[in-house]
PDB file of C-alpha atoms and ligand atoms in Angstrom:
ATOM      1  CA  MET A   1     -28.349 -52.398  63.156  1.00 91.00           C
ATOM      2  CA  LYS A   2     -27.261 -50.376  60.318  1.00 96.00           C
ATOM      3  CA  ILE A   3     -23.696 -50.632  59.274  1.00 98.00           C
ATOM      4  CA  LYS A   4     -22.786 -47.419  57.076  1.00 98.00           C
ATOM      5  CA  LEU A   5     -19.674 -45.257  55.817  1.00 98.00           C
ATOM      6  CA  ALA A   6     -19.341 -42.450  58.821  1.00 98.00           C
ATOM      7  CA  THR A   7     -19.373 -38.692  57.428  1.00 98.00           C
ATOM      8  CA  ALA A   8     -18.302 -35.534  59.031  1.00 98.00           C
ATOM      9  CA  GLN A   9     -22.084 -35.182  60.315  1.00 97.00           C
ATOM     10  CA  ASP A  10     -21.356 -38.275  62.562  1.00 98.00           C
ATOM     11  CA  ILE A  11     -18.223 -36.718  64.108  1.00 98.00           C
ATOM     12  CA  ASP A  12     -19.845 -35.722  67.715  1.00 97.00           C
ATOM     13  CA  ALA A  13     -21.524 -39.145  68.067  1.00 97.00           C
ATOM     14  CA  TRP A  14     -18.148 -40.940  67.009  1.00 98.00           C
ATOM     15  CA  MET A  15     -16.331 -39.133  69.556  1.00 98.00           C
ATOM     16  CA  ALA A  16     -18.847 -39.683  72.179  1.00 97.00           C
ATOM     17  CA  LEU A  17     -18.170 -43.284  71.798  1.00 98.00           C
ATOM     18  CA  VAL A  18     -14.501 -42.975  71.735  1.00 98.00           C
ATOM     19  CA  GLU A  19     -14.766 -41.122  75.017  1.00 98.00           C
ATOM     20  CA  GLN A  20     -16.379 -44.019  76.429  1.00 96.00           C
ATOM     21  CA  VAL A  21     -13.644 -46.447  75.416  1.00 97.00           C
ATOM     22  CA  ARG A  22     -10.555 -43.941  75.612  1.00 97.00           C
ATOM     23  CA  ASP A  23      -9.496 -45.617  79.004  1.00 96.00           C
ATOM     24  CA  VAL A  24      -8.173 -48.746  77.124  1.00 95.00           C
ATOM     25  CA  PHE A  25      -6.567 -47.054  74.113  1.00 95.00           C
ATOM     26  CA  PRO A  26      -2.927 -45.912  74.770  1.00 94.00           C
ATOM     27  CA  GLY A  27      -2.526 -42.527  73.013  1.00 95.00           C
ATOM     28  CA  LEU A  28      -5.907 -40.917  74.105  1.00 97.00           C
ATOM     29  CA  GLU A  29      -5.050 -39.877  77.492  1.00 95.00           C
ATOM     30  CA  THR A  30      -5.009 -35.934  77.404  1.00 97.00           C
ATOM     31  CA  ALA A  31      -7.512 -33.410  75.956  1.00 97.00           C
ATOM     32  CA  GLN A  32      -4.830 -32.544  73.239  1.00 98.00           C
ATOM     33  CA  ALA A  33      -4.619 -36.229  72.098  1.00 97.00           C
ATOM     34  CA  MET A  34      -8.555 -36.421  71.907  1.00 98.00           C
ATOM     35  CA  GLU A  35      -8.399 -33.097  69.947  1.00 98.00           C
ATOM     36  CA  GLU A  36      -5.704 -34.648  67.515  1.00 98.00           C
ATOM     37  CA  HIS A  37      -7.936 -37.905  67.117  1.00 98.00           C
ATOM     38  CA  ARG A  38     -11.016 -36.043  66.257  1.00 98.00           C
ATOM     39  CA  ALA A  39      -9.078 -34.214  63.433  1.00 98.00           C
ATOM     40  CA  THR A  40      -7.790 -37.704  62.397  1.00 98.00           C
ATOM     41  CA  VAL A  41     -11.078 -39.339  62.401  1.00 98.00           C
ATOM     42  CA  LEU A  42     -12.422 -36.433  60.057  1.00 98.00           C
ATOM     43  CA  ARG A  43      -9.582 -37.287  57.815  1.00 98.00           C
ATOM     44  CA  PHE A  44     -10.933 -40.892  57.686  1.00 98.00           C
ATOM     45  CA  MET A  45     -14.217 -39.783  57.113  1.00 98.00           C
ATOM     46  CA  GLU A  46     -13.316 -37.788  54.194  1.00 98.00           C
ATOM     47  CA  THR A  47     -11.794 -40.581  52.468  1.00 98.00           C
ATOM     48  CA  SER A  48     -14.611 -42.807  53.320  1.00 98.00           C
ATOM     49  CA  SER A  49     -12.356 -45.096  55.672  1.00 98.00           C
ATOM     50  CA  ALA A  50     -14.655 -44.587  58.679  1.00 98.00           C
ATOM     51  CA  ILE A  51     -17.289 -47.506  59.199  1.00 98.00           C
ATOM     52  CA  CYS A  52     -19.923 -47.063  61.788  1.00 98.00           C
ATOM     53  CA  ALA A  53     -22.598 -49.360  63.294  1.00 98.00           C
ATOM     54  CA  MET A  54     -26.020 -47.573  64.332  1.00 96.00           C
ATOM     55  CA  GLY A  55     -28.590 -48.790  66.445  1.00 90.00           C
ATOM     56  CA  ASP A  56     -31.835 -46.987  67.514  1.00 87.00           C
ATOM     57  CA  GLY A  57     -30.089 -43.736  66.323  1.00 87.00           C
ATOM     58  CA  GLN A  58     -27.241 -44.399  68.576  1.00 92.00           C
ATOM     59  CA  MET A  59     -23.466 -45.032  67.408  1.00 97.00           C
ATOM     60  CA  ALA A  60     -22.942 -48.842  68.529  1.00 98.00           C
ATOM     61  CA  GLY A  61     -19.567 -49.426  67.013  1.00 98.00           C
ATOM     62  CA  ILE A  62     -16.827 -47.615  64.972  1.00 98.00           C
ATOM     63  CA  LEU A  63     -14.010 -48.780  62.673  1.00 98.00           C
ATOM     64  CA  LEU A  64     -11.181 -46.839  60.872  1.00 98.00           C
ATOM     65  CA  PHE A  65      -9.129 -48.692  58.034  1.00 98.00           C
ATOM     66  CA  SER A  66      -6.500 -47.799  55.497  1.00 98.00           C
ATOM     67  CA  ARG A  67      -6.842 -48.901  52.096  1.00 98.00           C
ATOM     68  CA  GLU A  68      -3.321 -48.290  50.977  1.00 97.00           C
ATOM     69  CA  ALA A  69      -1.791 -49.663  54.131  1.00 97.00           C
ATOM     70  CA  SER A  70      -4.303 -52.761  54.008  1.00 98.00           C
ATOM     71  CA  GLU A  71      -4.713 -51.929  57.719  1.00 98.00           C
ATOM     72  CA  LEU A  72      -7.404 -51.880  60.358  1.00 98.00           C
ATOM     73  CA  CYS A  73      -6.391 -48.873  62.433  1.00 98.00           C
ATOM     74  CA  PHE A  74      -9.275 -48.415  65.109  1.00 98.00           C
ATOM     75  CA  LEU A  75     -12.210 -50.585  66.333  1.00 98.00           C
ATOM     76  CA  ALA A  76     -14.554 -50.403  69.258  1.00 98.00           C
ATOM     77  CA  VAL A  77     -17.909 -51.187  70.150  1.00 98.00           C
ATOM     78  CA  ASP A  78     -19.992 -49.477  72.832  1.00 97.00           C
ATOM     79  CA  PRO A  79     -19.985 -51.671  76.144  1.00 97.00           C
ATOM     80  CA  ASN A  80     -23.629 -51.927  76.057  1.00 96.00           C
ATOM     81  CA  TYR A  81     -23.885 -53.296  72.410  1.00 97.00           C
ATOM     82  CA  ARG A  82     -20.968 -56.196  73.030  1.00 98.00           C
ATOM     83  CA  ARG A  83     -21.388 -59.600  71.851  1.00 98.00           C
ATOM     84  CA  GLN A  84     -24.070 -58.729  69.478  1.00 97.00           C
ATOM     85  CA  HIS A  85     -21.586 -59.337  66.531  1.00 98.00           C
ATOM     86  CA  ILE A  86     -21.512 -55.877  65.819  1.00 98.00           C
ATOM     87  CA  ALA A  87     -17.511 -55.793  65.591  1.00 98.00           C
ATOM     88  CA  GLN A  88     -17.838 -58.751  63.147  1.00 98.00           C
ATOM     89  CA  LYS A  89     -20.239 -56.875  60.994  1.00 98.00           C
ATOM     90  CA  LEU A  90     -17.892 -53.844  60.959  1.00 98.00           C
ATOM     91  CA  VAL A  91     -14.781 -55.821  59.918  1.00 98.00           C
ATOM     92  CA  ALA A  92     -16.939 -57.767  57.103  1.00 98.00           C
ATOM     93  CA  SER A  93     -18.022 -54.368  55.931  1.00 98.00           C
ATOM     94  CA  MET A  94     -14.354 -53.212  55.826  1.00 98.00           C
ATOM     95  CA  LEU A  95     -13.327 -56.294  53.891  1.00 98.00           C
ATOM     96  CA  THR A  96     -15.648 -55.532  50.907  1.00 97.00           C
ATOM     97  CA  GLN A  97     -13.665 -52.226  50.730  1.00 96.00           C
ATOM     98  CA  MET A  98     -10.083 -53.616  50.842  1.00 97.00           C
ATOM     99  CA  GLU A  99      -8.037 -54.680  47.775  1.00 95.00           C
ATOM    100  CA  GLU A 100      -8.763 -58.496  47.337  1.00 93.00           C
ATOM    101  CA  GLY A 101      -6.059 -61.083  47.832  1.00 94.00           C
ATOM    102  CA  LYS A 102      -4.097 -58.452  50.104  1.00 96.00           C
ATOM    103  CA  ASP A 103      -3.000 -59.426  53.930  1.00 98.00           C
ATOM    104  CA  ILE A 104      -4.681 -57.221  56.578  1.00 98.00           C
ATOM    105  CA  SER A 105      -2.925 -56.322  59.435  1.00 98.00           C
ATOM    106  CA  LEU A 106      -3.681 -54.277  62.899  1.00 98.00           C
ATOM    107  CA  ILE A 107      -1.932 -53.606  65.952  1.00 97.00           C
ATOM    108  CA  THR A 108      -3.524 -54.816  69.252  1.00 98.00           C
ATOM    109  CA  TYR A 109      -2.821 -55.533  72.812  1.00 97.00           C
ATOM    110  CA  GLN A 110      -0.258 -58.166  74.044  1.00 98.00           C
ATOM    111  CA  GLU A 111      -1.326 -61.351  75.372  1.00 97.00           C
ATOM    112  CA  ASN A 112      -0.921 -60.495  79.065  1.00 95.00           C
ATOM    113  CA  ASP A 113      -2.748 -57.234  79.039  1.00 96.00           C
ATOM    114  CA  PRO A 114      -6.183 -57.584  80.485  1.00 95.00           C
ATOM    115  CA  ASN A 115      -7.396 -54.653  78.380  1.00 95.00           C
ATOM    116  CA  GLY A 116      -6.740 -56.792  75.320  1.00 96.00           C
ATOM    117  CA  GLN A 117      -8.660 -60.257  76.107  1.00 97.00           C
ATOM    118  CA  ALA A 118     -11.709 -59.404  74.209  1.00 98.00           C
ATOM    119  CA  ALA A 119      -9.782 -57.876  71.210  1.00 98.00           C
ATOM    120  CA  ARG A 120      -7.414 -60.740  70.885  1.00 98.00           C
ATOM    121  CA  ALA A 121     -10.197 -63.466  71.271  1.00 98.00           C
ATOM    122  CA  PHE A 122     -12.108 -61.613  68.580  1.00 98.00           C
ATOM    123  CA  TYR A 123      -9.465 -61.314  65.966  1.00 98.00           C
ATOM    124  CA  LYS A 124      -8.538 -64.902  66.350  1.00 98.00           C
ATOM    125  CA  ARG A 125     -12.230 -65.853  66.047  1.00 98.00           C
ATOM    126  CA  LEU A 126     -12.249 -63.998  62.679  1.00 98.00           C
ATOM    127  CA  GLY A 127      -9.149 -65.921  61.497  1.00 98.00           C
ATOM    128  CA  PHE A 128      -6.306 -63.368  62.369  1.00 98.00           C
ATOM    129  CA  SER A 129      -3.108 -64.885  63.492  1.00 98.00           C
ATOM    130  CA  GLU A 130      -0.560 -63.397  65.617  1.00 98.00           C
ATOM    131  CA  GLY A 131       2.546 -61.481  64.327  1.00 98.00           C
ATOM    132  CA  ARG A 132       5.478 -59.788  65.609  1.00 98.00           C
ATOM    133  CA  LEU A 133       5.674 -58.261  68.916  1.00 98.00           C
ATOM    134  CA  THR A 134       5.901 -54.222  68.826  1.00 97.00           C
ATOM    135  CA  LYS A 135       4.989 -51.021  70.501  1.00 95.00           C
ATOM    136  CA  GLY A 136       1.863 -48.686  69.798  1.00 92.00           C
ATOM    137  CA  PHE A 137       2.065 -45.327  71.271  1.00 90.00           C
ATOM    138  CA  GLY A 138       4.742 -46.511  73.482  1.00 91.00           C
ATOM    139  CA  HIS A 139       2.695 -49.285  75.164  1.00 95.00           C
ATOM    140  CA  PRO A 140       3.624 -53.102  74.198  1.00 96.00           C
ATOM    141  CA  ALA A 141       1.571 -54.357  71.411  1.00 97.00           C
ATOM    142  CA  GLN A 142       1.395 -57.005  68.799  1.00 98.00           C
ATOM    143  CA  GLU A 143       0.562 -57.210  64.985  1.00 98.00           C
ATOM    144  CA  PHE A 144      -2.112 -59.557  64.020  1.00 98.00           C
ATOM    145  CA  ILE A 145      -2.756 -60.424  60.528  1.00 98.00           C
ATOM    146  CA  LEU A 146      -5.384 -61.604  58.120  1.00 98.00           C
ATOM    147  CA  LYS A 147      -3.975 -63.926  55.330  1.00 98.00           C
ATOM    148  CA  ARG A 148      -5.807 -63.594  52.248  1.00 94.00           C
TER     149      ARG A 148
HETATM  150  C1  COA B   1     -13.174 -56.120  70.901  1.00 78.93           C
HETATM  151  C2  COA B   1     -14.510 -55.534  70.670  1.00 78.93           C
HETATM  152  C3  COA B   1     -14.261 -54.525  69.431  1.00 78.93           C
HETATM  153  C4  COA B   1     -15.472 -56.728  70.201  1.00 78.93           C
HETATM  154  O1  COA B   1     -16.828 -56.338  69.794  1.00 78.93           O
HETATM  155  P1  COA B   1     -17.936 -57.124  69.805  1.00 78.93           P
HETATM  156  O2  COA B   1     -18.992 -56.429  69.135  1.00 78.93           O
HETATM  157  O3  COA B   1     -18.534 -57.185  71.120  1.00 78.93           O
HETATM  158  O4  COA B   1     -17.650 -58.565  69.291  1.00 78.93           O
HETATM  159  P2  COA B   1     -18.417 -59.402  68.545  1.00 78.93           P
HETATM  160  O5  COA B   1     -19.787 -59.487  69.055  1.00 78.93           O
HETATM  161  O6  COA B   1     -18.644 -59.177  66.923  1.00 78.93           O
HETATM  162  O7  COA B   1     -17.723 -60.907  68.794  1.00 78.93           O
HETATM  163  C5  COA B   1     -17.635 -61.775  67.739  1.00 78.93           C
HETATM  164  C6  COA B   1     -17.009 -62.854  68.037  1.00 78.93           C
HETATM  165  O8  COA B   1     -15.473 -62.684  68.883  1.00 78.93           O
HETATM  166  C7  COA B   1     -15.381 -63.549  70.223  1.00 78.93           C
HETATM  167  N1  COA B   1     -15.316 -62.335  71.259  1.00 78.93           N
HETATM  168  C8  COA B   1     -15.544 -61.297  71.308  1.00 78.93           C
HETATM  169  N2  COA B   1     -15.662 -60.479  72.543  1.00 78.93           N
HETATM  170  C9  COA B   1     -15.252 -61.525  73.286  1.00 78.93           C
HETATM  171  C10 COA B   1     -14.587 -61.656  74.732  1.00 78.93           C
HETATM  172  N3  COA B   1     -15.021 -60.657  75.478  1.00 78.93           N
HETATM  173  N4  COA B   1     -14.232 -62.718  75.139  1.00 78.93           N
HETATM  174  C11 COA B   1     -14.232 -64.052  74.141  1.00 78.93           C
HETATM  175  N5  COA B   1     -14.346 -63.861  73.158  1.00 78.93           N
HETATM  176  C12 COA B   1     -14.960 -62.836  72.529  1.00 78.93           C
HETATM  177  C13 COA B   1     -16.562 -64.356  70.337  1.00 78.93           C
HETATM  178  O9  COA B   1     -16.004 -65.431  69.629  1.00 78.93           O
HETATM  179  C14 COA B   1     -17.693 -63.607  69.530  1.00 78.93           C
HETATM  180  O10 COA B   1     -18.609 -64.627  69.123  1.00 78.93           O
HETATM  181  P3  COA B   1     -19.610 -65.136  70.100  1.00 78.93           P
HETATM  182  O11 COA B   1     -20.261 -63.872  70.762  1.00 78.93           O
HETATM  183  O12 COA B   1     -20.700 -65.617  68.976  1.00 78.93           O
HETATM  184  O13 COA B   1     -19.095 -65.951  70.870  1.00 78.93           O
HETATM  185  C15 COA B   1     -15.075 -54.952  71.793  1.00 78.93           C
HETATM  186  O14 COA B   1     -14.935 -55.864  72.839  1.00 78.93           O
HETATM  187  C16 COA B   1     -14.279 -53.699  72.243  1.00 78.93           C
HETATM  188  O15 COA B   1     -15.035 -52.482  71.710  1.00 78.93           O
HETATM  189  N6  COA B   1     -13.323 -53.797  73.003  1.00 78.93           N
HETATM  190  C17 COA B   1     -12.722 -52.505  73.649  1.00 78.93           C
HETATM  191  C18 COA B   1     -11.885 -51.819  72.608  1.00 78.93           C
HETATM  192  C19 COA B   1     -10.956 -52.762  72.010  1.00 78.93           C
HETATM  193  O16 COA B   1     -10.335 -53.695  72.379  1.00 78.93           O
HETATM  194  N7  COA B   1     -10.892 -52.605  70.449  1.00 78.93           N
HETATM  195  C20 COA B   1     -10.022 -53.233  69.679  1.00 78.93           C
HETATM  196  C21 COA B   1      -8.678 -52.572  69.804  1.00 78.93           C
HETATM  197  S1  COA B   1      -7.582 -53.182  68.780  1.00 78.93           S
END
């Protein structure tokens, strides 16, 4: 498994993975939303803020982050590649890019959301703690914070 910064050359493979998981991400429901997301991903790629995991020439996991906001913005692993610590490696790679000593935040699902079971267990396992309840794309959400 190779973890690397993704570039514009990776956009089609990246979006193919997004397509596979879009059902569990509020805000990706329409074709237009997917087009806008593609443009967003390209901007993250241009600023070296998109990390991917490649296995057998296939994109197995993807992560977007913001250095400025010290925020993990998007994370997904191909269902066929889950529970192989790929997400854990993506987050470890992101941490090397973030300013030291600064807390890292993200927005994920609330506790009662079946779509959020894996994500919430994952973030807690990595040491994130639960923060304020909020909304993401109009959907109930919760902030998680990694204290550093
Ligand atoms: C959440 C997600 C990214 C985890 O990816 P992953 O590569 O399978 O996670 P890892 O293998 O790195 O998991 C590391 C640890 O997290 C915990 N964990 C991960 N998935 C879990 C699950 N489904 N149930 C319970 N614990 C889980 C485990 O402790 C795991 O270690 P272990 O397998 O040795 O027990 C993946 O399930 C996913 O893409 N889900 C759909 C999209 C999503 O929810 N993204 C996050 C939105 S904010």
